[in-house]
Amino acid sequence: MAAAEKAIALQPSNSVARFTGGFALIDTQQWDRLLSEGEEWQPVYALTALGRAEEASLLAFERAEKLADVGTLLNFLNLANRSAEGVAYLEERWPDLDAFEKDFPPYGGLGYLIMLDVALAYSRTGNLVRFDDAMERVQRVNSRLISEGIDHPVFFIGEAAHQALAGNLESSLDYLDRAVTQGITSRLPIVLDWPQLEPLQGDPRYEAIQSRMIKQVNAQRAELGLEPVSI
């Protein structure tokens, strides 16, 4: 955060520095600052965290239509328990997931996160054929990354979500443990950001992992002179 703030002070228009600073604000759960200082999709996330769902919805739909940021929209709709709207949006624009994947192929080397949101939306709306199709696409990408030795906390928490959706709860816990060990953070409780992990709630191991994340967040907040957060 200190490095990002210095870079932004030197060049306030530097969107890369602002985006990087936004991740520091997410890690330390400074939602009001993220809303005013974040770049790209980060203000949608901030509005969601602040409970301002209607504003988040308007901005997410605007980004999808003007900037083709469909990933932010699908993620928001799932987090807002509006997955049926996400399915409707998909099916109005793409005849099948082959067409969708052509427009939104996996990129960035962190797993097929947008397709994970597609899978969750179809799971919640009961379309098991499309759910299985989406899960196979996530599996194909993530298996390749694992075989290549990927070692990144964002991938690990995404794979935890994938495994939970597949019903592999012990594997999901293993990946979640790895993600938190490497410093991943999320809103609290974790399922507010990763609803795919809902089947893990109540498991003693899951609760212990979540407690570790809370301690990590509060250690960072303490360094900044901020009050601790809790669930």
Tab-separated table of C-alpha atoms in Angstrom:
chain	number	residue	atom	x	y	z
A	1	MET	CA	0.000	0.000	0.000
A	2	ALA	CA	2.823	2.401	0.832
A	3	ALA	CA	4.434	1.846	-2.577
A	4	ALA	CA	1.126	2.293	-4.413
A	5	GLU	CA	0.309	5.482	-2.522
A	6	LYS	CA	3.738	6.909	-3.349
A	7	ALA	CA	3.296	6.045	-7.046
A	8	ILE	CA	-0.175	7.620	-7.132
A	9	ALA	CA	1.123	10.773	-5.442
A	10	LEU	CA	3.828	11.087	-8.089
A	11	GLN	CA	1.410	10.434	-10.953
A	12	PRO	CA	-2.290	10.597	-9.942
A	13	SER	CA	-3.451	9.546	-13.416
A	14	ASN	CA	-1.478	6.271	-13.317
A	15	SER	CA	-4.291	3.725	-13.573
A	16	VAL	CA	-1.937	0.780	-12.955
A	17	ALA	CA	-0.812	2.278	-9.651
A	18	ARG	CA	-4.422	3.054	-8.719
A	19	PHE	CA	-5.490	-0.494	-9.581
A	20	THR	CA	-2.635	-1.915	-7.506
A	21	GLY	CA	-3.531	0.411	-4.660
A	22	GLY	CA	-7.099	-0.809	-4.940
A	23	PHE	CA	-5.992	-4.362	-4.214
A	24	ALA	CA	-4.227	-3.109	-1.076
A	25	LEU	CA	-7.484	-1.447	-0.029
A	26	ILE	CA	-9.350	-4.712	-0.676
A	27	ASP	CA	-6.808	-6.674	1.362
A	28	THR	CA	-7.305	-4.306	4.292
A	29	GLN	CA	-11.074	-3.916	3.753
A	30	GLN	CA	-11.148	-0.144	3.303
A	31	TRP	CA	-14.352	-0.007	1.285
A	32	ASP	CA	-15.029	3.747	1.323
A	33	ARG	CA	-11.549	4.489	0.029
A	34	LEU	CA	-11.855	1.748	-2.571
A	35	LEU	CA	-15.066	3.315	-3.860
A	36	SER	CA	-13.403	6.669	-4.455
A	37	GLU	CA	-9.913	5.485	-5.408
A	38	GLY	CA	-10.371	2.081	-7.071
A	39	GLU	CA	-10.039	1.422	-10.795
A	40	GLU	CA	-11.930	-0.736	-13.313
A	41	TRP	CA	-14.285	-3.166	-11.524
A	42	GLN	CA	-13.154	-2.229	-8.009
A	43	PRO	CA	-15.890	0.385	-7.352
A	44	VAL	CA	-18.529	-2.299	-8.092
A	45	TYR	CA	-16.890	-4.491	-5.478
A	46	ALA	CA	-16.750	-1.589	-3.010
A	47	LEU	CA	-20.437	-0.769	-3.479
A	48	THR	CA	-21.295	-4.438	-2.942
A	49	ALA	CA	-19.231	-4.560	0.255
A	50	LEU	CA	-20.908	-1.367	1.488
A	51	GLY	CA	-24.379	-2.854	0.941
A	52	ARG	CA	-25.248	-0.419	-1.850
A	53	ALA	CA	-26.575	-3.128	-4.143
A	54	GLU	CA	-28.636	-0.978	-6.496
A	55	GLU	CA	-25.721	1.321	-7.274
A	56	ALA	CA	-23.467	-1.709	-7.733
A	57	SER	CA	-26.013	-3.246	-10.085
A	58	LEU	CA	-26.278	-0.141	-12.250
A	59	LEU	CA	-22.505	0.169	-12.523
A	60	ALA	CA	-22.021	-3.553	-13.222
A	61	PHE	CA	-24.597	-3.554	-16.034
A	62	GLU	CA	-23.081	-0.346	-17.444
A	63	ARG	CA	-19.610	-1.908	-17.504
A	64	ALA	CA	-20.963	-5.029	-19.189
A	65	GLU	CA	-22.686	-3.070	-21.944
A	66	LYS	CA	-20.046	-0.385	-22.543
A	67	LEU	CA	-16.832	-2.253	-21.753
A	68	ALA	CA	-17.780	-5.915	-22.275
A	69	ASP	CA	-16.963	-6.528	-18.596
A	70	VAL	CA	-19.343	-9.459	-18.316
A	71	GLY	CA	-17.217	-11.102	-15.621
A	72	THR	CA	-17.898	-8.317	-13.115
A	73	LEU	CA	-21.617	-8.455	-13.881
A	74	LEU	CA	-21.943	-12.233	-13.496
A	75	ASN	CA	-19.926	-12.145	-10.288
A	76	PHE	CA	-22.056	-9.341	-8.857
A	77	LEU	CA	-25.323	-11.089	-9.748
A	78	ASN	CA	-24.177	-14.281	-8.060
A	79	LEU	CA	-23.065	-12.380	-4.951
A	80	ALA	CA	-26.425	-10.575	-4.885
A	81	ASN	CA	-28.355	-13.870	-5.145
A	82	ARG	CA	-29.594	-12.825	-8.583
A	83	SER	CA	-28.096	-15.723	-10.510
A	84	ALA	CA	-31.244	-16.174	-12.607
A	85	GLU	CA	-30.626	-12.709	-14.055
A	86	GLY	CA	-27.104	-13.790	-14.914
A	87	VAL	CA	-28.420	-16.832	-16.774
A	88	ALA	CA	-30.937	-14.668	-18.627
A	89	TYR	CA	-28.182	-12.244	-19.612
A	90	LEU	CA	-26.048	-15.095	-20.933
A	91	GLU	CA	-28.784	-16.795	-22.896
A	92	GLU	CA	-30.010	-13.588	-24.509
A	93	ARG	CA	-26.541	-13.050	-26.006
A	94	TRP	CA	-24.859	-16.430	-26.542
A	95	PRO	CA	-26.552	-19.570	-27.896
A	96	ASP	CA	-24.243	-21.888	-25.955
A	97	LEU	CA	-21.044	-21.937	-23.928
A	98	ASP	CA	-18.916	-22.550	-27.031
A	99	ALA	CA	-19.969	-19.114	-28.254
A	100	PHE	CA	-19.457	-17.594	-24.831
A	101	GLU	CA	-15.983	-19.106	-24.482
A	102	LYS	CA	-15.036	-17.768	-27.896
A	103	ASP	CA	-15.735	-14.242	-26.617
A	104	PHE	CA	-14.393	-14.858	-23.104
A	105	PRO	CA	-11.588	-17.418	-23.226
A	106	PRO	CA	-9.549	-18.156	-20.118
A	107	TYR	CA	-6.702	-15.707	-19.627
A	108	GLY	CA	-4.348	-14.427	-16.990
A	109	GLY	CA	-3.165	-17.793	-15.742
A	110	LEU	CA	-5.272	-17.787	-12.558
A	111	GLY	CA	-7.963	-20.230	-13.597
A	112	TYR	CA	-11.211	-19.852	-15.513
A	113	LEU	CA	-12.891	-17.552	-13.002
A	114	ILE	CA	-15.625	-16.182	-15.275
A	115	MET	CA	-16.688	-19.725	-16.188
A	116	LEU	CA	-16.782	-20.565	-12.482
A	117	ASP	CA	-19.426	-17.845	-12.092
A	118	VAL	CA	-21.290	-19.276	-15.078
A	119	ALA	CA	-21.234	-22.711	-13.426
A	120	LEU	CA	-22.584	-21.325	-10.149
A	121	ALA	CA	-25.405	-19.476	-11.929
A	122	TYR	CA	-26.487	-22.622	-13.769
A	123	SER	CA	-26.198	-24.703	-10.599
A	124	ARG	CA	-28.490	-22.333	-8.740
A	125	THR	CA	-31.043	-22.238	-11.545
A	126	GLY	CA	-31.150	-26.011	-11.971
A	127	ASN	CA	-29.767	-26.319	-15.507
A	128	LEU	CA	-27.499	-29.281	-14.842
A	129	VAL	CA	-26.580	-29.763	-18.511
A	130	ARG	CA	-25.149	-26.255	-18.744
A	131	PHE	CA	-23.677	-26.593	-15.248
A	132	ASP	CA	-21.792	-29.755	-16.242
A	133	ASP	CA	-20.634	-28.074	-19.456
A	134	ALA	CA	-19.265	-25.067	-17.547
A	135	MET	CA	-17.591	-27.278	-14.944
A	136	GLU	CA	-15.853	-29.331	-17.634
A	137	ARG	CA	-14.416	-26.127	-19.097
A	138	VAL	CA	-13.149	-25.001	-15.685
A	139	GLN	CA	-11.699	-28.463	-15.066
A	140	ARG	CA	-9.847	-28.463	-18.385
A	141	VAL	CA	-8.193	-25.102	-17.748
A	142	ASN	CA	-7.423	-25.638	-14.076
A	143	SER	CA	-6.006	-29.131	-14.605
A	144	ARG	CA	-3.589	-27.726	-17.174
A	145	LEU	CA	-2.470	-24.983	-14.800
A	146	ILE	CA	-1.946	-27.503	-11.995
A	147	SER	CA	0.123	-29.692	-14.301
A	148	GLU	CA	2.260	-26.630	-15.095
A	149	GLY	CA	2.927	-26.040	-11.396
A	150	ILE	CA	0.794	-22.954	-10.757
A	151	ASP	CA	1.432	-21.468	-7.327
A	152	HIS	CA	-0.848	-18.490	-6.686
A	153	PRO	CA	-3.420	-17.827	-3.936
A	154	VAL	CA	-6.086	-16.510	-6.330
A	155	PHE	CA	-5.895	-19.748	-8.293
A	156	PHE	CA	-6.035	-21.797	-5.094
A	157	ILE	CA	-9.195	-20.129	-3.786
A	158	GLY	CA	-10.777	-20.397	-7.238
A	159	GLU	CA	-9.951	-24.091	-7.318
A	160	ALA	CA	-11.390	-24.430	-3.817
A	161	ALA	CA	-14.627	-22.974	-5.207
A	162	HIS	CA	-14.481	-25.323	-8.187
A	163	GLN	CA	-13.952	-28.382	-5.990
A	164	ALA	CA	-16.778	-27.352	-3.654
A	165	LEU	CA	-19.162	-26.996	-6.602
A	166	ALA	CA	-18.080	-30.459	-7.733
A	167	GLY	CA	-18.872	-31.856	-4.287
A	168	ASN	CA	-15.229	-32.586	-3.417
A	169	LEU	CA	-15.254	-30.873	-0.041
A	170	GLU	CA	-11.979	-32.206	1.362
A	171	SER	CA	-10.129	-31.143	-1.770
A	172	SER	CA	-11.871	-27.762	-1.545
A	173	LEU	CA	-10.632	-27.339	2.028
A	174	ASP	CA	-7.103	-28.258	0.965
A	175	TYR	CA	-7.053	-25.551	-1.692
A	176	LEU	CA	-8.672	-22.988	0.595
A	177	ASP	CA	-6.022	-23.726	3.226
A	178	ARG	CA	-3.279	-23.141	0.646
A	179	ALA	CA	-4.870	-19.862	-0.473
A	180	VAL	CA	-5.102	-18.479	3.065
A	181	THR	CA	-1.581	-19.682	3.896
A	182	GLN	CA	-0.378	-17.595	0.944
A	183	GLY	CA	-2.245	-14.540	2.215
A	184	ILE	CA	-5.498	-14.439	0.237
A	185	THR	CA	-8.197	-12.235	1.733
A	186	SER	CA	-11.891	-11.737	1.068
A	187	ARG	CA	-14.883	-10.083	2.595
A	188	LEU	CA	-15.984	-11.811	5.769
A	189	PRO	CA	-17.405	-14.369	5.977
A	190	ILE	CA	-15.586	-15.860	2.989
A	191	VAL	CA	-18.831	-16.994	1.340
A	192	LEU	CA	-19.758	-13.359	0.742
A	193	ASP	CA	-17.082	-13.376	-1.967
A	194	TRP	CA	-17.030	-17.088	-2.807
A	195	PRO	CA	-20.597	-18.425	-2.503
A	196	GLN	CA	-19.445	-21.686	-4.086
A	197	LEU	CA	-17.884	-22.438	-0.684
A	198	GLU	CA	-21.220	-22.454	1.163
A	199	PRO	CA	-21.160	-26.287	1.548
A	200	LEU	CA	-18.060	-25.885	3.737
A	201	GLN	CA	-19.741	-23.686	6.335
A	202	GLY	CA	-19.896	-25.309	9.734
A	203	ASP	CA	-16.986	-27.621	9.043
A	204	PRO	CA	-14.473	-27.122	11.895
A	205	ARG	CA	-11.578	-27.043	9.456
A	206	TYR	CA	-13.273	-24.376	7.343
A	207	GLU	CA	-14.012	-22.260	10.412
A	208	ALA	CA	-10.367	-22.543	11.533
A	209	ILE	CA	-9.117	-21.467	8.098
A	210	GLN	CA	-11.517	-18.512	8.113
A	211	SER	CA	-10.285	-17.500	11.584
A	212	ARG	CA	-6.731	-17.465	10.247
A	213	MET	CA	-7.809	-15.170	7.418
A	214	ILE	CA	-9.433	-12.787	9.883
A	215	LYS	CA	-6.218	-12.637	11.913
A	216	GLN	CA	-4.203	-11.909	8.764
A	217	VAL	CA	-6.551	-9.102	7.724
A	218	ASN	CA	-6.443	-7.551	11.180
A	219	ALA	CA	-2.649	-7.785	11.354
A	220	GLN	CA	-2.480	-5.685	8.189
A	221	ARG	CA	-5.122	-3.259	9.464
A	222	ALA	CA	-3.178	-2.863	12.720
A	223	GLU	CA	-0.093	-1.797	10.765
A	224	LEU	CA	-2.216	0.967	9.227
A	225	GLY	CA	-3.725	2.033	12.547
A	226	LEU	CA	-7.161	0.678	11.647
A	227	GLU	CA	-9.623	-1.002	13.989
A	228	PRO	CA	-9.983	-4.789	13.684
A	229	VAL	CA	-12.809	-6.341	11.680
A	230	SER	CA	-14.860	-9.407	12.531
A	231	ILE	CA	-17.687	-11.467	11.100
